[in-house]
Amino acid sequence: MTRSASSHELVVSFRDVQKSYGDVVALDGVNLNVTRSEVVALIGSSGSGKTTVLRSLIGLTDITGGCIEVHGEVVADAREGSPPVNERRAAEIRRTRLGMVFQSFNLFPHRTVLQNVIEGPVYAGGMPRDEAVARARALLERVDMLSKQDRYPSELSGGQQQRVAIARALAMQPDVVLFDEVTSALDPELTGEVLAVMNDLASEGQTMLVVTHEIGFARRVATRVVYMDHGKIVEEGTPAAVIDAPAKDRTKRFLSSVLRFGTD
């Protein structure tokens, strides 16, 4: 069932954001707002700019035009004549207000599950270790991984590693969690495990920005669906509007292709 946003508090704002790699345009004037408790699903073909949106928000990619704000504070600005961004403050905002779950898990292989989850709060957030451990165990129980707290990533399945990665992202209590194609490397059974956790987070009001090829998940869980193509937002709206009754021909062609090959 599709949720509706419970608040209009603006959390993330992209204003005419552009990103180019030489002659290749990855983002072409992206304007996107995310409000508290929304689940925004970004869909589109490979290379459409979806992941670049997340990477530019989290600071892994520098933008070449426009600006990005989190809770009204500028974290990236490439507008001509704008004052320089306070990079220390921008890094702090990203570290404390944004969490990201990657496609490839990115867990520390030499640390146990528990150690992976407490890493951020203890070393980046300055949290006392006992408090961080208590929080980590609660989060691991939430994603059904507490029994694996002393295991190493190599001893876990892909779905288990991804659930640990979600717990790690939540450990810093971020305002927004970013998910970048987190099920693309998993088989169907493990995909279901991860999507169930994400569905639970959504139902609890966690603000989420999700790059996904799981159209069924976007239809069921997203508050809003954004279809991107060639670095532009082509169409956005409720799942019912964008997925079930798209207005743009490009959106129709994409969905027809995706659903024909059974990736729903």
mmCIF file of C-alpha atoms in Angstrom:
data_model
loop_
_atom_site.group_PDB
_atom_site.id
_atom_site.type_symbol
_atom_site.label_atom_id
_atom_site.label_comp_id
_atom_site.label_asym_id
_atom_site.label_seq_id
_atom_site.Cartn_x
_atom_site.Cartn_y
_atom_site.Cartn_z
ATOM 1 C CA MET A 1 0.000 0.000 0.000
ATOM 2 C CA THR A 2 1.334 3.437 -0.909
ATOM 3 C CA ARG A 3 2.089 5.741 1.991
ATOM 4 C CA SER A 4 1.477 9.461 1.998
ATOM 5 C CA ALA A 5 3.949 11.943 3.440
ATOM 6 C CA SER A 6 3.114 12.882 7.022
ATOM 7 C CA SER A 7 4.878 16.242 6.934
ATOM 8 C CA HIS A 8 5.783 18.952 4.467
ATOM 9 C CA GLU A 9 9.098 19.723 6.177
ATOM 10 C CA LEU A 10 11.685 20.070 3.433
ATOM 11 C CA VAL A 11 14.681 17.835 4.081
ATOM 12 C CA VAL A 12 16.597 17.716 0.781
ATOM 13 C CA SER A 13 16.494 20.151 -2.113
ATOM 14 C CA PHE A 14 18.205 19.978 -5.525
ATOM 15 C CA ARG A 15 18.085 23.262 -7.447
ATOM 16 C CA ASP A 16 18.972 23.120 -11.134
ATOM 17 C CA VAL A 17 21.755 20.638 -10.362
ATOM 18 C CA GLN A 18 24.095 19.741 -13.183
ATOM 19 C CA LYS A 19 26.983 17.330 -13.471
ATOM 20 C CA SER A 20 29.171 16.846 -16.516
ATOM 21 C CA TYR A 21 32.149 14.634 -17.190
ATOM 22 C CA GLY A 22 33.714 16.463 -20.112
ATOM 23 C CA ASP A 23 31.135 16.255 -22.886
ATOM 24 C CA VAL A 24 29.060 13.675 -21.032
ATOM 25 C CA VAL A 25 26.125 15.154 -19.117
ATOM 26 C CA ALA A 26 25.163 13.041 -16.107
ATOM 27 C CA LEU A 27 22.708 15.492 -14.514
ATOM 28 C CA ASP A 28 20.971 18.132 -16.601
ATOM 29 C CA GLY A 29 19.118 20.688 -14.507
ATOM 30 C CA VAL A 30 17.712 18.418 -11.797
ATOM 31 C CA ASN A 31 15.162 20.002 -9.473
ATOM 32 C CA LEU A 32 14.029 17.672 -6.712
ATOM 33 C CA ASN A 33 12.645 18.161 -3.209
ATOM 34 C CA VAL A 34 12.296 15.463 -0.545
ATOM 35 C CA THR A 35 10.145 16.119 2.516
ATOM 36 C CA ARG A 36 10.137 14.341 5.850
ATOM 37 C CA SER A 37 8.748 10.783 5.825
ATOM 38 C CA GLU A 38 8.663 10.598 2.039
ATOM 39 C CA VAL A 39 9.957 7.556 0.208
ATOM 40 C CA VAL A 40 11.108 8.808 -3.181
ATOM 41 C CA ALA A 41 11.960 6.106 -5.714
ATOM 42 C CA LEU A 42 14.250 7.037 -8.597
ATOM 43 C CA ILE A 43 13.738 4.795 -11.615
ATOM 44 C CA GLY A 44 15.204 4.766 -15.103
ATOM 45 C CA SER A 45 17.654 2.989 -17.354
ATOM 46 C CA SER A 46 21.312 2.498 -16.507
ATOM 47 C CA GLY A 47 23.161 5.765 -17.039
ATOM 48 C CA SER A 48 20.083 7.934 -16.591
ATOM 49 C CA GLY A 49 21.611 9.843 -13.652
ATOM 50 C CA LYS A 50 19.876 8.150 -10.724
ATOM 51 C CA THR A 51 23.000 7.116 -8.840
ATOM 52 C CA THR A 52 24.667 10.458 -9.602
ATOM 53 C CA VAL A 53 21.824 12.125 -7.684
ATOM 54 C CA LEU A 54 22.707 10.093 -4.582
ATOM 55 C CA ARG A 55 26.467 10.471 -5.003
ATOM 56 C CA SER A 56 26.215 14.240 -5.385
ATOM 57 C CA LEU A 57 24.011 14.488 -2.291
ATOM 58 C CA ILE A 58 26.340 12.393 -0.129
ATOM 59 C CA GLY A 59 29.430 14.237 -1.425
ATOM 60 C CA LEU A 60 31.042 11.479 -3.471
ATOM 61 C CA THR A 61 30.568 13.448 -6.696
ATOM 62 C CA ASP A 62 31.117 17.184 -7.180
ATOM 63 C CA ILE A 63 28.381 18.995 -9.061
ATOM 64 C CA THR A 64 29.154 21.401 -11.913
ATOM 65 C CA GLY A 65 26.027 23.557 -11.668
ATOM 66 C CA GLY A 66 23.207 24.440 -9.295
ATOM 67 C CA CYS A 67 23.111 23.740 -5.566
ATOM 68 C CA ILE A 68 22.028 21.115 -3.051
ATOM 69 C CA GLU A 69 20.605 21.849 0.391
ATOM 70 C CA VAL A 70 19.907 19.649 3.407
ATOM 71 C CA HIS A 71 17.507 21.177 5.928
ATOM 72 C CA GLY A 72 18.057 24.555 4.276
ATOM 73 C CA GLU A 73 21.846 24.453 4.589
ATOM 74 C CA VAL A 74 23.915 24.390 1.414
ATOM 75 C CA VAL A 75 26.123 21.314 1.107
ATOM 76 C CA ALA A 76 27.102 21.767 -2.556
ATOM 77 C CA ASP A 77 27.028 24.915 -4.677
ATOM 78 C CA ALA A 78 28.310 25.412 -8.211
ATOM 79 C CA ARG A 79 26.331 28.550 -9.050
ATOM 80 C CA GLU A 80 28.339 31.375 -10.535
ATOM 81 C CA GLY A 81 29.037 34.084 -7.971
ATOM 82 C CA SER A 82 27.873 32.063 -4.957
ATOM 83 C CA PRO A 83 29.998 32.217 -1.805
ATOM 84 C CA PRO A 84 32.200 29.187 -1.093
ATOM 85 C CA VAL A 85 30.548 26.322 0.754
ATOM 86 C CA ASN A 86 31.695 25.742 4.320
ATOM 87 C CA GLU A 87 33.124 22.300 3.560
ATOM 88 C CA ARG A 88 33.577 21.353 7.205
ATOM 89 C CA ARG A 89 29.940 22.116 7.961
ATOM 90 C CA ALA A 90 28.805 20.370 4.772
ATOM 91 C CA ALA A 91 30.757 17.245 5.759
ATOM 92 C CA GLU A 92 29.214 17.325 9.236
ATOM 93 C CA ILE A 93 25.693 17.597 7.798
ATOM 94 C CA ARG A 94 26.290 14.674 5.471
ATOM 95 C CA ARG A 95 27.834 12.575 8.219
ATOM 96 C CA THR A 96 25.077 13.170 10.761
ATOM 97 C CA ARG A 97 21.962 13.658 8.627
ATOM 98 C CA LEU A 98 22.485 11.332 5.670
ATOM 99 C CA GLY A 99 23.069 7.598 5.588
ATOM 100 C CA MET A 100 23.840 5.579 2.479
ATOM 101 C CA VAL A 101 23.482 1.902 1.645
ATOM 102 C CA PHE A 102 25.524 0.851 -1.370
ATOM 103 C CA GLN A 103 24.936 -1.832 -3.971
ATOM 104 C CA SER A 104 28.172 -3.589 -2.988
ATOM 105 C CA PHE A 105 27.570 -3.541 0.813
ATOM 106 C CA ASN A 106 30.957 -1.846 1.562
ATOM 107 C CA LEU A 107 31.312 -3.541 4.940
ATOM 108 C CA PHE A 108 34.754 -3.659 6.547
ATOM 109 C CA PRO A 109 35.875 -7.263 5.934
ATOM 110 C CA HIS A 110 38.212 -7.343 8.948
ATOM 111 C CA ARG A 111 35.523 -6.262 11.415
ATOM 112 C CA THR A 112 32.640 -8.250 12.834
ATOM 113 C CA VAL A 113 29.023 -7.353 12.172
ATOM 114 C CA LEU A 114 28.791 -5.519 15.495
ATOM 115 C CA GLN A 115 32.059 -3.685 14.922
ATOM 116 C CA ASN A 116 30.861 -2.558 11.496
ATOM 117 C CA VAL A 117 27.714 -1.046 12.966
ATOM 118 C CA ILE A 118 29.394 0.802 15.857
ATOM 119 C CA GLU A 119 32.201 2.194 13.683
ATOM 120 C CA GLY A 120 30.381 5.401 12.684
ATOM 121 C CA PRO A 121 28.831 6.349 16.029
ATOM 122 C CA VAL A 122 32.057 5.715 17.977
ATOM 123 C CA TYR A 123 34.741 7.062 15.637
ATOM 124 C CA ALA A 124 32.804 9.673 13.648
ATOM 125 C CA GLY A 125 30.121 10.594 16.149
ATOM 126 C CA GLY A 126 32.098 10.389 19.388
ATOM 127 C CA MET A 127 29.483 8.191 21.065
ATOM 128 C CA PRO A 128 30.549 6.212 24.136
ATOM 129 C CA ARG A 129 31.227 2.627 23.127
ATOM 130 C CA ASP A 130 28.678 1.101 25.527
ATOM 131 C CA GLU A 131 25.932 3.328 24.144
ATOM 132 C CA ALA A 132 26.962 2.563 20.559
ATOM 133 C CA VAL A 133 26.935 -1.184 21.230
ATOM 134 C CA ALA A 134 23.465 -1.012 22.777
ATOM 135 C CA ARG A 135 22.156 0.929 19.791
ATOM 136 C CA ALA A 136 23.878 -1.400 17.323
ATOM 137 C CA ARG A 137 22.357 -4.491 18.935
ATOM 138 C CA ALA A 138 18.902 -2.929 18.812
ATOM 139 C CA LEU A 139 19.358 -2.149 15.126
ATOM 140 C CA LEU A 140 20.693 -5.613 14.353
ATOM 141 C CA GLU A 141 17.667 -7.119 16.063
ATOM 142 C CA ARG A 142 15.487 -4.817 13.951
ATOM 143 C CA VAL A 143 16.974 -6.267 10.747
ATOM 144 C CA ASP A 144 17.034 -9.822 12.162
ATOM 145 C CA MET A 145 20.838 -10.001 12.330
ATOM 146 C CA LEU A 146 21.552 -9.894 16.057
ATOM 147 C CA SER A 147 22.430 -13.592 16.104
ATOM 148 C CA LYS A 148 25.224 -12.844 13.603
ATOM 149 C CA GLN A 149 26.791 -9.970 15.554
ATOM 150 C CA ASP A 150 30.125 -11.779 16.019
ATOM 151 C CA ARG A 151 30.392 -13.031 12.433
ATOM 152 C CA TYR A 152 32.539 -11.462 9.721
ATOM 153 C CA PRO A 153 31.090 -10.284 6.392
ATOM 154 C CA SER A 154 32.665 -13.206 4.526
ATOM 155 C CA GLU A 155 30.563 -15.576 6.637
ATOM 156 C CA LEU A 156 27.279 -13.954 5.583
ATOM 157 C CA SER A 157 25.074 -14.208 2.521
ATOM 158 C CA GLY A 158 24.639 -11.181 0.295
ATOM 159 C CA GLY A 159 21.214 -10.461 1.754
ATOM 160 C CA GLN A 160 22.583 -10.688 5.293
ATOM 161 C CA GLN A 161 25.439 -8.346 4.431
ATOM 162 C CA GLN A 162 22.991 -5.853 2.978
ATOM 163 C CA ARG A 163 20.837 -5.973 6.103
ATOM 164 C CA VAL A 164 23.939 -5.261 8.195
ATOM 165 C CA ALA A 165 24.735 -2.360 5.852
ATOM 166 C CA ILE A 166 21.239 -0.962 6.485
ATOM 167 C CA ALA A 167 21.767 -1.253 10.255
ATOM 168 C CA ARG A 168 25.107 0.518 9.877
ATOM 169 C CA ALA A 169 23.472 3.370 7.945
ATOM 170 C CA LEU A 170 20.779 3.712 10.616
ATOM 171 C CA ALA A 171 23.312 3.740 13.455
ATOM 172 C CA MET A 172 24.018 7.448 12.945
ATOM 173 C CA GLN A 173 20.271 8.178 13.171
ATOM 174 C CA PRO A 174 20.186 9.943 9.799
ATOM 175 C CA ASP A 175 17.285 12.078 8.660
ATOM 176 C CA VAL A 176 17.462 10.515 5.190
ATOM 177 C CA VAL A 177 18.685 7.087 4.132
ATOM 178 C CA LEU A 178 19.904 6.734 0.541
ATOM 179 C CA PHE A 179 19.660 3.326 -1.135
ATOM 180 C CA ASP A 180 21.595 2.709 -4.350
ATOM 181 C CA GLU A 181 20.276 -0.376 -6.191
ATOM 182 C CA VAL A 182 20.755 -2.371 -3.000
ATOM 183 C CA THR A 183 19.130 -5.539 -4.352
ATOM 184 C CA SER A 184 20.671 -5.641 -7.832
ATOM 185 C CA ALA A 185 23.366 -8.163 -6.855
ATOM 186 C CA LEU A 186 21.020 -10.455 -4.915
ATOM 187 C CA ASP A 187 18.986 -13.458 -5.971
ATOM 188 C CA PRO A 188 15.169 -13.244 -5.583
ATOM 189 C CA GLU A 189 14.963 -14.826 -2.124
ATOM 190 C CA LEU A 190 17.622 -12.536 -0.665
ATOM 191 C CA THR A 191 16.094 -9.564 -2.471
ATOM 192 C CA GLY A 192 12.868 -10.232 -0.607
ATOM 193 C CA GLU A 193 14.677 -10.151 2.745
ATOM 194 C CA VAL A 194 16.173 -6.734 2.053
ATOM 195 C CA LEU A 195 13.009 -5.237 0.578
ATOM 196 C CA ALA A 196 11.072 -6.381 3.659
ATOM 197 C CA VAL A 197 13.451 -4.399 5.881
ATOM 198 C CA MET A 198 13.104 -1.347 3.634
ATOM 199 C CA ASN A 199 9.322 -1.695 3.682
ATOM 200 C CA ASP A 200 9.379 -1.752 7.498
ATOM 201 C CA LEU A 201 11.521 1.393 7.586
ATOM 202 C CA ALA A 202 9.121 3.146 5.228
ATOM 203 C CA SER A 203 6.107 2.174 7.345
ATOM 204 C CA GLU A 204 7.862 3.651 10.389
ATOM 205 C CA GLY A 205 8.233 7.023 8.660
ATOM 206 C CA GLN A 206 11.911 6.885 7.698
ATOM 207 C CA THR A 207 12.672 9.386 4.944
ATOM 208 C CA MET A 208 14.241 7.490 2.044
ATOM 209 C CA LEU A 209 15.653 8.275 -1.391
ATOM 210 C CA VAL A 210 15.825 4.990 -3.275
ATOM 211 C CA VAL A 211 17.440 4.192 -6.614
ATOM 212 C CA THR A 212 15.785 0.962 -7.663
ATOM 213 C CA HIS A 213 14.953 -1.312 -10.555
ATOM 214 C CA GLU A 214 12.292 -3.044 -8.424
ATOM 215 C CA ILE A 215 9.195 -1.489 -9.968
ATOM 216 C CA GLY A 216 6.851 -3.534 -7.765
ATOM 217 C CA PHE A 217 8.603 -2.228 -4.651
ATOM 218 C CA ALA A 218 8.356 1.345 -5.937
ATOM 219 C CA ARG A 219 4.646 0.883 -6.622
ATOM 220 C CA ARG A 220 3.924 -0.547 -3.153
ATOM 221 C CA VAL A 221 6.165 1.519 -0.925
ATOM 222 C CA ALA A 222 7.098 4.835 -2.541
ATOM 223 C CA THR A 223 5.334 8.060 -1.758
ATOM 224 C CA ARG A 224 6.603 9.469 -5.042
ATOM 225 C CA VAL A 225 8.236 7.976 -8.119
ATOM 226 C CA VAL A 226 10.719 9.948 -10.230
ATOM 227 C CA TYR A 227 11.573 8.699 -13.718
ATOM 228 C CA MET A 228 14.916 9.917 -15.072
ATOM 229 C CA ASP A 229 16.390 9.724 -18.548
ATOM 230 C CA HIS A 230 19.655 11.215 -19.850
ATOM 231 C CA GLY A 231 20.214 13.179 -16.647
ATOM 232 C CA LYS A 232 16.781 14.792 -16.611
ATOM 233 C CA ILE A 233 13.667 14.223 -14.555
ATOM 234 C CA VAL A 234 11.138 13.281 -17.203
ATOM 235 C CA GLU A 235 8.162 12.565 -14.983
ATOM 236 C CA GLU A 236 7.342 12.420 -11.285
ATOM 237 C CA GLY A 237 4.286 11.813 -9.172
ATOM 238 C CA THR A 238 2.528 9.147 -7.164
ATOM 239 C CA PRO A 239 3.209 5.513 -8.084
ATOM 240 C CA ALA A 240 -0.317 5.284 -9.451
ATOM 241 C CA ALA A 241 0.355 8.224 -11.755
ATOM 242 C CA VAL A 242 3.870 7.420 -12.946
ATOM 243 C CA ILE A 243 3.878 3.614 -12.988
ATOM 244 C CA ASP A 244 0.272 2.755 -13.717
ATOM 245 C CA ALA A 245 -0.679 5.728 -15.909
ATOM 246 C CA PRO A 246 2.476 7.486 -17.172
ATOM 247 C CA ALA A 247 1.910 10.646 -19.184
ATOM 248 C CA LYS A 248 5.220 10.793 -21.057
ATOM 249 C CA ASP A 249 6.099 8.537 -23.985
ATOM 250 C CA ARG A 250 9.628 7.974 -22.647
ATOM 251 C CA THR A 251 8.230 6.774 -19.324
ATOM 252 C CA LYS A 252 5.803 4.466 -21.101
ATOM 253 C CA ARG A 253 8.567 2.924 -23.216
ATOM 254 C CA PHE A 254 10.818 2.368 -20.214
ATOM 255 C CA LEU A 255 8.113 0.745 -18.095
ATOM 256 C CA SER A 256 6.932 -1.378 -20.996
ATOM 257 C CA SER A 257 10.461 -2.697 -21.473
ATOM 258 C CA VAL A 258 11.064 -3.308 -17.757
ATOM 259 C CA LEU A 259 7.754 -5.034 -17.091
ATOM 260 C CA ARG A 260 7.998 -7.142 -20.259
ATOM 261 C CA PHE A 261 11.180 -8.755 -18.961
ATOM 262 C CA GLY A 262 9.759 -9.460 -15.539
ATOM 263 C CA THR A 263 11.857 -7.200 -13.309
ATOM 264 C CA ASP A 264 8.752 -6.047 -11.473
#
